[in-house]
Coordinates of C-alpha atoms and ligand atoms in Angstrom, one line a residue:
M287 CA 55.5 97.1 -13.7
A288 CA 59.0 98.4 -13.5
A289 CA 60.0 100.4 -10.5
P290 CA 59.1 104.1 -11.1
G291 CA 62.0 105.7 -13.0
S292 CA 63.0 102.5 -14.8
E293 CA 60.2 102.1 -17.2
W294 CA 61.2 100.9 -20.7
W295 CA 60.1 104.0 -22.5
R296 CA 62.5 106.2 -20.6
T297 CA 65.5 105.0 -22.5
A298 CA 64.1 103.1 -25.5
V299 CA 65.2 103.5 -29.1
I300 CA 61.9 103.4 -31.0
Y301 CA 61.9 102.7 -34.8
Q302 CA 59.2 104.4 -36.8
I303 CA 57.6 102.1 -39.4
Y304 CA 55.6 103.9 -42.1
P305 CA 53.7 100.8 -43.1
R306 CA 52.9 101.7 -46.7
S307 CA 56.6 102.1 -47.5
F308 CA 58.4 99.5 -45.3
A309 CA 57.9 96.0 -46.9
D310 CA 55.2 94.8 -49.2
A311 CA 54.3 91.1 -48.9
S312 CA 51.2 91.3 -51.2
G313 CA 53.1 92.9 -54.1
D314 CA 50.5 95.6 -54.7
G315 CA 53.0 98.4 -54.4
I316 CA 51.9 99.4 -50.8
G317 CA 53.6 97.9 -47.8
D318 CA 51.6 95.8 -45.3
L319 CA 51.6 94.1 -42.0
P320 CA 52.8 90.7 -43.2
G321 CA 55.7 92.6 -44.8
I322 CA 56.6 94.0 -41.4
T323 CA 56.4 90.6 -39.8
S324 CA 58.8 89.2 -42.5
R325 CA 61.4 91.9 -41.6
L326 CA 61.3 91.8 -37.8
D327 CA 64.6 89.9 -37.7
D328 CA 66.3 92.7 -39.6
L329 CA 65.0 95.1 -37.0
K330 CA 66.1 92.9 -34.2
S331 CA 69.6 92.8 -35.7
L332 CA 69.6 96.6 -36.0
G333 CA 69.2 96.8 -32.2
I334 CA 66.1 98.8 -31.6
D335 CA 63.8 98.4 -28.6
A336 CA 60.4 99.2 -30.0
I337 CA 58.5 100.0 -33.2
W338 CA 55.9 102.6 -33.8
L339 CA 53.6 102.0 -36.7
S340 CA 52.0 104.9 -38.5
P341 CA 48.3 104.3 -39.1
F342 CA 47.2 101.0 -40.7
M343 CA 43.5 101.3 -39.7
T344 CA 40.6 101.4 -42.1
S345 CA 40.9 104.5 -44.2
P346 CA 40.2 105.9 -47.6
Q347 CA 43.9 107.0 -47.6
K348 CA 43.3 110.7 -48.4
D349 CA 46.2 111.5 -46.0
A350 CA 48.1 108.2 -46.1
G351 CA 46.0 106.7 -43.3
Y352 CA 45.8 109.7 -41.0
D353 CA 42.2 109.8 -42.0
V354 CA 40.7 106.9 -40.1
A355 CA 37.2 105.6 -41.0
D356 CA 37.2 102.7 -38.5
Y357 CA 39.5 102.9 -35.5
R358 CA 39.0 99.2 -34.6
D359 CA 40.0 97.5 -37.8
V360 CA 42.8 97.1 -40.3
D361 CA 42.6 98.5 -43.8
P362 CA 42.6 95.7 -46.4
L363 CA 45.6 97.5 -48.0
F364 CA 47.6 96.5 -44.9
G365 CA 46.0 93.1 -44.1
T366 CA 43.7 92.0 -41.3
L367 CA 43.4 92.2 -37.6
A368 CA 44.7 88.6 -37.5
D369 CA 47.8 89.8 -39.4
F370 CA 48.2 92.5 -36.8
D371 CA 48.0 90.0 -34.0
V372 CA 50.7 87.8 -35.7
M373 CA 52.9 90.8 -36.2
L374 CA 52.5 91.9 -32.5
N375 CA 53.2 88.4 -31.2
E376 CA 56.2 88.0 -33.4
A377 CA 57.6 91.4 -32.3
H378 CA 57.1 90.6 -28.7
A379 CA 58.7 87.2 -29.1
R380 CA 61.8 89.1 -30.2
G381 CA 61.6 91.5 -27.3
I382 CA 60.4 94.3 -29.5
R383 CA 57.6 96.5 -28.1
V384 CA 54.9 97.9 -30.4
I385 CA 53.3 101.3 -30.3
V386 CA 50.4 102.2 -32.6
D387 CA 49.3 105.5 -34.0
L388 CA 46.1 107.0 -32.5
V389 CA 44.5 109.8 -34.5
P390 CA 42.1 111.5 -32.2
N391 CA 42.0 115.1 -33.5
H392 CA 39.9 114.2 -36.6
S393 CA 38.4 111.2 -38.4
S394 CA 37.9 110.5 -42.1
D395 CA 34.8 112.0 -43.6
Q396 CA 33.9 108.3 -44.3
H397 CA 33.7 107.5 -40.6
V398 CA 30.2 106.4 -39.7
W399 CA 29.8 109.3 -37.3
F400 CA 30.6 111.9 -39.9
Q401 CA 28.2 110.3 -42.4
E402 CA 25.5 110.4 -39.7
A403 CA 26.3 114.1 -39.0
L404 CA 25.9 115.0 -42.7
K405 CA 22.4 113.3 -42.6
A406 CA 21.4 114.9 -39.3
A407 CA 20.1 118.5 -38.7
P408 CA 22.1 121.4 -37.4
G409 CA 22.1 121.3 -33.6
S410 CA 21.7 117.5 -33.5
P411 CA 23.8 115.2 -31.3
E412 CA 25.2 113.7 -34.5
R413 CA 26.6 117.1 -35.5
A414 CA 27.9 117.8 -32.0
R415 CA 30.6 115.1 -32.3
Y416 CA 32.3 117.4 -34.9
V417 CA 32.8 121.2 -35.1
F418 CA 29.8 122.4 -37.2
R419 CA 29.0 126.1 -37.3
D420 CA 26.8 128.4 -39.2
G421 CA 28.6 130.5 -41.7
R422 CA 29.0 134.3 -41.6
G423 CA 27.6 136.7 -44.2
E424 CA 24.0 137.3 -45.1
N425 CA 23.2 133.7 -46.1
G426 CA 26.0 131.9 -44.2
E427 CA 28.1 131.9 -47.4
L428 CA 31.3 132.9 -45.6
P429 CA 33.3 130.5 -43.4
P430 CA 32.8 130.9 -39.6
N431 CA 36.3 132.3 -39.2
N432 CA 39.5 133.0 -41.1
W433 CA 41.6 129.9 -40.0
E434 CA 43.8 128.4 -42.7
S435 CA 44.3 124.6 -43.1
V436 CA 47.8 123.2 -42.4
F437 CA 47.6 121.7 -45.9
G438 CA 46.7 125.0 -47.6
G439 CA 43.3 126.7 -48.3
G440 CA 40.7 127.4 -45.7
M441 CA 40.0 125.4 -42.5
W442 CA 36.2 125.1 -43.2
E443 CA 34.1 123.2 -45.7
R444 CA 30.5 123.9 -46.3
V445 CA 28.0 121.0 -46.5
T446 CA 24.8 120.6 -48.4
E447 CA 22.0 119.9 -46.0
P448 CA 19.8 116.8 -46.6
D449 CA 17.1 119.0 -48.2
G450 CA 19.7 120.1 -50.8
T451 CA 20.2 123.7 -49.6
P452 CA 23.7 125.1 -48.8
G453 CA 24.2 124.5 -45.1
Q454 CA 26.6 124.7 -42.2
W455 CA 30.4 124.5 -42.3
Y456 CA 32.7 122.0 -40.5
L457 CA 36.2 122.5 -39.3
H458 CA 39.2 120.6 -40.6
I459 CA 42.7 121.6 -39.5
F460 CA 44.0 119.3 -42.2
D461 CA 42.3 118.1 -45.4
A462 CA 38.6 118.6 -46.0
T463 CA 38.3 114.8 -45.8
Q464 CA 39.6 115.0 -42.1
P465 CA 36.8 116.7 -40.0
D466 CA 37.9 117.6 -36.5
F467 CA 36.1 116.0 -33.6
D468 CA 34.7 118.3 -30.9
W469 CA 36.6 117.2 -27.8
T470 CA 34.3 119.2 -25.5
N471 CA 31.8 116.5 -26.2
E472 CA 31.8 113.7 -23.6
E473 CA 30.6 111.2 -26.2
V474 CA 33.8 111.7 -28.1
R475 CA 35.9 111.2 -25.0
E476 CA 34.1 108.0 -24.1
E477 CA 34.6 106.7 -27.6
F478 CA 38.3 107.2 -27.5
R479 CA 38.7 105.6 -24.1
S480 CA 37.1 102.6 -25.7
I481 CA 39.4 102.7 -28.7
L482 CA 42.4 102.9 -26.4
R483 CA 41.2 99.8 -24.5
F484 CA 40.5 98.0 -27.8
W485 CA 44.2 98.1 -28.8
L486 CA 45.5 97.7 -25.2
D487 CA 43.4 94.6 -24.9
R488 CA 45.2 93.3 -28.0
G489 CA 48.5 93.8 -26.3
V490 CA 50.0 97.0 -27.7
D491 CA 52.6 98.8 -25.6
G492 CA 51.5 102.3 -26.2
F493 CA 50.3 105.0 -28.6
R494 CA 51.8 107.8 -30.6
V495 CA 49.1 110.4 -30.4
D496 CA 48.6 112.3 -33.6
V497 CA 48.1 116.1 -33.4
A498 CA 48.0 115.9 -29.6
H499 CA 48.4 119.7 -29.5
G500 CA 45.4 120.4 -31.7
M501 CA 42.5 118.6 -30.0
M502 CA 41.1 121.6 -28.1
K503 CA 40.3 124.9 -29.8
E504 CA 39.9 128.2 -28.0
A505 CA 36.3 128.8 -27.0
G506 CA 34.5 131.1 -29.5
L507 CA 36.9 130.1 -32.3
P508 CA 38.4 133.6 -32.7
D509 CA 39.9 134.8 -36.0
Y510 CA 43.6 134.2 -36.4
A511 CA 46.0 134.4 -39.2
P512 CA 49.4 132.7 -38.9
V513 CA 52.6 134.4 -39.8
A514 CA 53.6 133.7 -43.4
D515 CA 56.3 131.1 -42.8
A516 CA 54.9 129.3 -39.8
D517 CA 55.8 125.7 -39.6
S518 CA 52.9 123.8 -41.1
M519 CA 52.3 121.5 -38.1
G520 CA 52.3 124.4 -35.7
G521 CA 55.0 125.2 -33.2
G522 CA 56.3 128.5 -34.7
E523 CA 54.1 130.8 -32.7
E524 CA 52.6 131.5 -29.3
N525 CA 48.9 131.7 -28.6
V526 CA 47.4 130.0 -31.7
P527 CA 43.7 129.3 -31.0
Y528 CA 43.9 125.8 -32.4
W529 CA 47.3 124.7 -31.0
G530 CA 48.5 123.9 -27.5
Q531 CA 45.3 124.9 -25.6
D532 CA 45.6 124.3 -21.8
E533 CA 42.4 122.2 -21.9
V534 CA 44.2 119.3 -23.7
H535 CA 45.8 118.3 -20.4
D536 CA 42.5 116.9 -18.9
I537 CA 42.3 114.5 -21.9
Y538 CA 45.9 113.3 -21.3
R539 CA 45.2 112.8 -17.6
D540 CA 42.2 110.8 -18.5
W541 CA 44.1 108.6 -20.9
N542 CA 47.0 108.2 -18.4
R543 CA 44.4 106.6 -16.1
V544 CA 43.2 104.3 -18.8
L545 CA 46.7 103.0 -19.5
A546 CA 47.3 102.6 -15.8
E547 CA 44.5 99.9 -15.8
Y548 CA 46.9 97.7 -17.8
D549 CA 50.2 96.1 -16.7
G550 CA 53.5 96.4 -18.4
D551 CA 54.2 100.2 -18.5
R552 CA 52.1 101.2 -21.5
A553 CA 53.2 104.5 -22.9
L554 CA 51.6 107.6 -24.6
C555 CA 53.9 109.7 -26.8
G556 CA 52.4 113.0 -27.9
E557 CA 52.9 114.6 -31.3
A558 CA 53.0 118.2 -30.1
W559 CA 54.5 120.9 -32.2
L560 CA 54.8 123.7 -29.6
P561 CA 56.8 127.0 -29.5
T562 CA 59.0 126.2 -26.5
L563 CA 60.5 123.2 -24.8
K564 CA 59.2 124.5 -21.5
K565 CA 55.6 124.3 -22.8
T566 CA 56.3 120.9 -24.5
A567 CA 57.4 119.5 -21.1
L568 CA 54.0 120.3 -19.7
W569 CA 52.7 117.5 -21.9
V570 CA 54.7 114.9 -19.9
R571 CA 54.0 115.8 -16.3
P572 CA 53.8 112.7 -14.2
D573 CA 50.0 112.1 -14.6
E574 CA 49.9 113.0 -18.4
M575 CA 51.7 111.6 -21.4
H576 CA 54.9 109.6 -20.9
Q577 CA 56.8 111.1 -23.8
T578 CA 56.5 113.9 -26.3
F579 CA 58.5 114.3 -29.5
N580 CA 61.3 116.8 -29.2
F581 CA 60.6 118.9 -32.4
P582 CA 62.7 121.8 -31.3
Y583 CA 65.7 119.4 -31.5
L584 CA 64.6 118.1 -34.9
M585 CA 64.3 121.7 -36.2
T586 CA 67.8 122.7 -35.0
P587 CA 70.0 123.7 -38.0
W588 CA 73.6 122.4 -38.3
D589 CA 75.1 125.0 -35.9
A590 CA 77.1 124.1 -32.8
Q591 CA 75.8 126.8 -30.6
E592 CA 72.2 126.1 -31.4
L593 CA 72.7 122.4 -31.0
R594 CA 74.3 122.8 -27.6
L595 CA 71.5 125.1 -26.5
V596 CA 68.7 122.8 -27.5
I597 CA 70.3 119.8 -25.8
R598 CA 70.8 121.8 -22.6
E599 CA 67.2 123.2 -22.7
S600 CA 65.7 119.8 -23.4
L601 CA 67.5 118.1 -20.5
D602 CA 66.5 121.0 -18.2
A603 CA 62.8 121.2 -19.3
F604 CA 62.0 117.5 -19.3
G605 CA 64.2 116.9 -16.3
A606 CA 62.2 119.5 -14.3
V607 CA 59.0 117.4 -14.7
G608 CA 60.7 114.0 -14.2
A609 CA 60.2 112.9 -17.8
P610 CA 62.9 111.6 -20.2
S611 CA 63.8 113.9 -23.0
T612 CA 63.2 112.4 -26.4
W613 CA 65.4 112.9 -29.5
V614 CA 64.3 112.7 -33.1
L615 CA 65.9 113.8 -36.4
S616 CA 63.5 112.4 -39.1
N617 CA 59.9 111.3 -39.5
H618 CA 57.3 111.0 -42.3
D619 CA 56.5 114.7 -42.2
V620 CA 59.9 116.3 -42.6
I621 CA 62.8 116.3 -45.1
R622 CA 65.1 113.4 -44.3
H623 CA 67.9 114.6 -42.1
A624 CA 70.6 113.3 -44.5
S625 CA 69.4 116.0 -46.8
R626 CA 67.9 118.6 -44.5
L627 CA 71.1 119.3 -42.6
A628 CA 72.8 120.5 -45.8
L629 CA 70.0 122.5 -47.4
T630 CA 71.3 125.9 -48.6
A631 CA 67.9 127.7 -48.7
D632 CA 65.1 127.9 -46.2
S633 CA 62.5 125.1 -46.5
P634 CA 59.7 125.5 -44.0
Q635 CA 58.5 122.3 -42.5
G636 CA 55.9 120.6 -44.6
D637 CA 56.9 122.4 -47.9
G638 CA 59.2 119.6 -48.9
I639 CA 61.7 119.8 -51.7
G640 CA 61.2 118.8 -55.3
P641 CA 62.6 119.2 -58.9
N642 CA 62.2 123.0 -58.9
S643 CA 63.2 123.8 -55.3
Q644 CA 66.1 126.2 -54.5
G645 CA 68.9 125.3 -52.1
K646 CA 69.2 121.5 -52.7
P647 CA 71.8 119.9 -50.6
D648 CA 75.2 118.5 -51.6
P649 CA 74.5 114.8 -51.1
A650 CA 77.9 114.0 -49.6
I651 CA 77.8 116.8 -47.1
G652 CA 74.2 115.9 -46.2
L653 CA 75.1 112.3 -45.6
S654 CA 78.1 113.1 -43.4
R655 CA 76.1 115.6 -41.3
G656 CA 73.3 113.1 -41.1
R657 CA 75.6 110.4 -39.8
A658 CA 77.3 112.8 -37.4
A659 CA 74.0 114.1 -36.1
T660 CA 72.8 110.5 -35.4
T661 CA 76.1 109.8 -33.6
V662 CA 75.3 112.7 -31.3
M663 CA 71.7 111.8 -30.9
L664 CA 72.2 108.1 -29.9
S665 CA 74.7 109.2 -27.2
L666 CA 72.1 111.3 -25.4
P667 CA 70.2 110.3 -22.3
G668 CA 66.5 109.6 -22.8
S669 CA 64.6 107.9 -25.6
A670 CA 65.4 108.3 -29.3
Y671 CA 63.3 107.9 -32.4
V672 CA 64.7 106.5 -35.7
Y673 CA 62.6 106.8 -38.9
Q674 CA 62.7 103.9 -41.3
G675 CA 65.4 104.3 -43.9
E676 CA 67.6 106.7 -42.0
E677 CA 69.7 103.7 -40.9
L678 CA 70.5 103.3 -44.6
G679 CA 71.4 107.0 -44.9
L680 CA 68.6 107.6 -47.3
P681 CA 68.4 111.1 -48.7
E682 CA 65.1 112.9 -49.4
A683 CA 63.7 111.8 -52.8
M684 CA 63.8 115.2 -54.5
E685 CA 63.0 114.4 -58.1
I686 CA 59.6 112.7 -57.8
P687 CA 57.6 113.6 -61.0
D688 CA 54.4 115.6 -60.3
E689 CA 52.1 112.9 -61.5
F690 CA 53.1 110.6 -58.7
R691 CA 52.7 113.0 -55.8
Q692 CA 50.1 112.0 -53.2
D693 CA 50.4 114.4 -50.3
P694 CA 47.2 116.5 -49.9
T695 CA 49.5 119.5 -49.4
W696 CA 50.5 119.3 -53.0
F697 CA 46.9 119.3 -54.2
R698 CA 45.6 121.9 -51.7
T699 CA 48.3 124.4 -52.7
N700 CA 48.1 123.7 -56.5
G701 CA 51.6 122.4 -56.5
E702 CA 53.1 125.4 -54.7
R703 CA 54.3 123.2 -51.8
Y704 CA 55.7 119.8 -52.7
G705 CA 54.7 118.3 -49.3
R706 CA 56.1 115.2 -47.7
D707 CA 56.2 112.5 -50.4
G708 CA 60.0 112.8 -50.7
C709 CA 60.5 111.2 -47.2
R710 CA 58.0 108.5 -47.8
V711 CA 59.4 106.5 -50.7
P712 CA 59.4 102.7 -50.2
L713 CA 62.6 101.3 -48.7
P714 CA 65.4 99.5 -50.8
W715 CA 66.1 96.1 -49.2
T716 CA 68.2 94.6 -52.0
A717 CA 70.3 96.2 -54.7
E718 CA 69.0 93.8 -57.3
G719 CA 65.4 92.6 -57.9
P720 CA 62.1 94.3 -58.4
A721 CA 61.4 97.5 -56.4
F722 CA 64.8 96.9 -54.7
G723 CA 63.3 94.1 -52.7
F724 CA 60.4 96.1 -51.4
N725 CA 58.2 93.4 -52.9
D726 CA 58.6 90.8 -55.7
T727 CA 56.4 92.5 -58.3
G728 CA 58.2 95.8 -58.8
A729 CA 55.2 97.9 -58.0
S730 CA 55.8 100.9 -55.8
W731 CA 53.3 103.6 -54.8
L732 CA 56.0 106.2 -55.2
P733 CA 58.9 105.7 -57.6
Q734 CA 62.3 104.8 -56.0
P735 CA 65.3 106.7 -57.3
A736 CA 67.6 104.5 -59.4
E737 CA 70.6 105.5 -57.2
W738 CA 69.0 103.8 -54.2
A739 CA 70.6 100.6 -55.2
H740 CA 73.7 102.0 -53.4
F741 CA 71.6 102.4 -50.2
A742 CA 70.0 98.9 -50.3
R743 CA 70.2 97.1 -47.1
D744 CA 71.9 94.0 -48.5
T745 CA 74.7 96.2 -50.0
E746 CA 75.2 98.1 -46.7
E747 CA 75.3 94.9 -44.7
R748 CA 78.5 93.9 -46.6
Q749 CA 80.2 97.3 -46.3
P750 CA 81.9 97.7 -42.9
D751 CA 81.7 101.6 -43.0
S752 CA 78.1 101.8 -44.3
T753 CA 75.5 103.9 -42.5
L754 CA 73.7 100.7 -41.5
N755 CA 76.7 99.3 -39.8
L756 CA 77.3 102.7 -38.1
Y757 CA 73.7 102.6 -36.7
K758 CA 74.2 99.0 -35.5
K759 CA 77.5 99.9 -33.8
L760 CA 75.9 103.0 -32.2
L761 CA 72.9 101.1 -31.0
S762 CA 74.9 98.2 -29.5
E763 CA 77.4 100.5 -27.7
R764 CA 74.5 102.6 -26.5
A765 CA 72.8 99.6 -25.0
A766 CA 76.0 98.1 -23.5
R767 CA 77.0 101.4 -21.9
R768 CA 73.4 102.2 -20.8
L769 CA 73.6 105.6 -22.4
G770 CA 69.8 106.0 -22.3
S771 CA 69.9 106.8 -18.6
G772 CA 72.1 109.1 -16.5
S773 CA 73.3 112.6 -17.2
L774 CA 75.9 114.3 -19.3
V775 CA 78.8 116.6 -18.4
W776 CA 79.7 119.4 -21.0
D777 CA 83.2 119.7 -22.3
D778 CA 84.6 122.9 -23.8
V779 CA 86.5 121.8 -26.9
A780 CA 85.9 124.4 -29.6
D781 CA 83.2 126.9 -30.5
S782 CA 82.3 124.8 -33.5
A783 CA 82.0 121.6 -31.5
V784 CA 79.3 119.9 -29.5
A785 CA 81.2 118.0 -26.8
F786 CA 80.3 116.2 -23.6
R787 CA 81.0 113.2 -21.6
R788 CA 78.8 110.2 -20.6
G789 CA 80.8 108.7 -17.9
E790 CA 84.2 107.6 -19.3
L791 CA 82.8 108.0 -22.9
H792 CA 83.6 111.3 -24.7
V793 CA 81.3 112.5 -27.5
V794 CA 82.5 115.3 -29.9
A795 CA 80.9 116.5 -33.1
N796 CA 82.5 119.0 -35.4
L797 CA 80.0 121.4 -36.9
G798 CA 82.6 123.8 -38.2
A799 CA 84.8 124.1 -41.3
E800 CA 88.2 123.2 -39.7
P801 CA 89.4 119.9 -38.2
I802 CA 89.4 119.7 -34.4
E803 CA 92.4 118.1 -32.7
L804 CA 91.2 115.7 -30.0
G805 CA 94.6 114.9 -28.4
D806 CA 96.9 111.8 -28.8
D807 CA 95.5 109.8 -25.9
V808 CA 92.1 109.0 -27.6
T809 CA 90.9 105.5 -28.3
F810 CA 87.9 105.6 -30.7
V811 CA 84.8 103.6 -30.0
V812 CA 82.8 105.0 -32.9
Q813 CA 83.6 107.4 -35.8
S814 CA 80.7 108.6 -37.8
E815 CA 83.0 108.4 -40.9
P816 CA 86.3 106.6 -41.0
F817 CA 89.3 108.9 -40.6
T818 CA 92.9 108.4 -39.5
G819 CA 94.8 110.4 -36.9
T820 CA 93.3 112.2 -34.0
A821 CA 91.9 115.3 -35.7
L822 CA 88.1 115.2 -36.0
P823 CA 87.2 116.3 -39.6
P824 CA 84.3 118.8 -40.3
N825 CA 80.8 117.2 -40.4
T826 CA 82.0 114.3 -38.3
A827 CA 81.4 113.0 -34.8
A828 CA 83.1 110.4 -32.6
W829 CA 82.8 108.5 -29.4
F830 CA 86.1 107.8 -27.7
T831 CA 87.8 107.2 -24.3
R832 CA 91.0 108.7 -23.1
G833 CA 94.2 107.2 -21.7
Ligands
NOJ256 C1 50.5 114.6 -38.2 C2 50.9 113.4 -39.0 O1 52.2 113.0 -38.6 C3 50.8 113.8 -40.4 O2 51.4 112.9 -41.3 C4 49.3 114.0 -40.7 O3 49.2 114.5 -42.0 C5 48.7 115.0 -39.8 N1 49.1 114.8 -38.4 C6 47.2 114.9 -39.8 O4 46.8 113.7 -39.2

């Protein structure tokens, strides 16, 4: 174990792999574990410290694997447990740690427990593992309350009882194929302790905990209607009866103790969409989770004042509980930041952007802002998350034809919300060749835009000023200068700037419309875009020293 305060996860850059879209060794159009193993050297050369894998466990894939039917096995789409062990060992051999996704809020409806619950009677121990309730109305024909699913439609599904009569209802925050567990039930808690140990015994370095803010529901399940444009994963509002209940903390403390049984500083990172950073920081008190995603940072628009504020608040809030702040700009649930930061119309989280959306971004402005935003992010103290493909500057895929869409959001809203497919398109590895090198058959579960040849990894390797080479430079300088630890000192450069110092290193980003003169004594370490002279252009950031 490292000395308290110097654990690896405090400063790590963690690369999110979305397995179905990373690299496809089998050639079936869906990425897999052997594909990941084959690309570990590329990740090593990028300079990241750890990888987090979105779910690859047995699943009918109704929500791209976030609907788990067997928590202790690998879905054949992705390979086998033996493939997982090889991948883990090969990652460790390269000094890369591995975090896996844990999905404890809900299972798949194909999970053996849910199948048993359907066959059992109301009030039985089998039903008590999930949230079954009688309906309202004369014959129980109305759902138990008015909650609305994150993916659209109601949050309850009615079952047919074994005798063929219309029966009870079960709760599902997400798709109807994702029934919520009842976390007041000790049997559920014991099962998840055992699942944690299963993966810890195999050697994983930690878990990203899906929907960590949703596991406990307010007692009595009171009616609640969200405001119209609430962010879909939560976080927009205070006091939501299914988000951020205080009782979740007991579960995290319990898991913290399970991880402490193992050596090597294993880590829990919570996916918690919460209204304030102060509340988010409660998730990472010393005996709870180790990290939580900083979604307020991710949601911050391209505005200097707002960006300064969220950085300040993050460092204050997490610092107050002795936890590192984390930083994240993209993941598999949000519009890629090389597009999002230049949207010209509101696009609530989870709605996505597609052929008929308003406010599409200018691609060049989006890419510049994306690169500048990352240049700021990777200079900040704490741990940073990078989502596969952002190191290539990939934009959101905005023209996916309807017939290819797979996000349950698209189906549950009858196409009203595009959902998240646009950030999940398989990666381009080579400019030439089938599926841009994603595999050697050309199959791809979502179509790749033709212009992605320009973003292919092999092309970007050869271009000194590519986004890939920017990320490599940022990551190697970050490591050499130990920017993950320590504090920052704010500089007052311009209203439209975010400016601070990390020791001798100055960081300035220009979020305004006019160039910002930096002075003639600067020596640049990194420029987010190449420019000459000492005036920082709009939508650009730089690291430099003075004198
Ligand atoms: C959050 C995950 O990131 C998202 O992709 C998934 O749909 C929901 N949780 C449900 O598991």
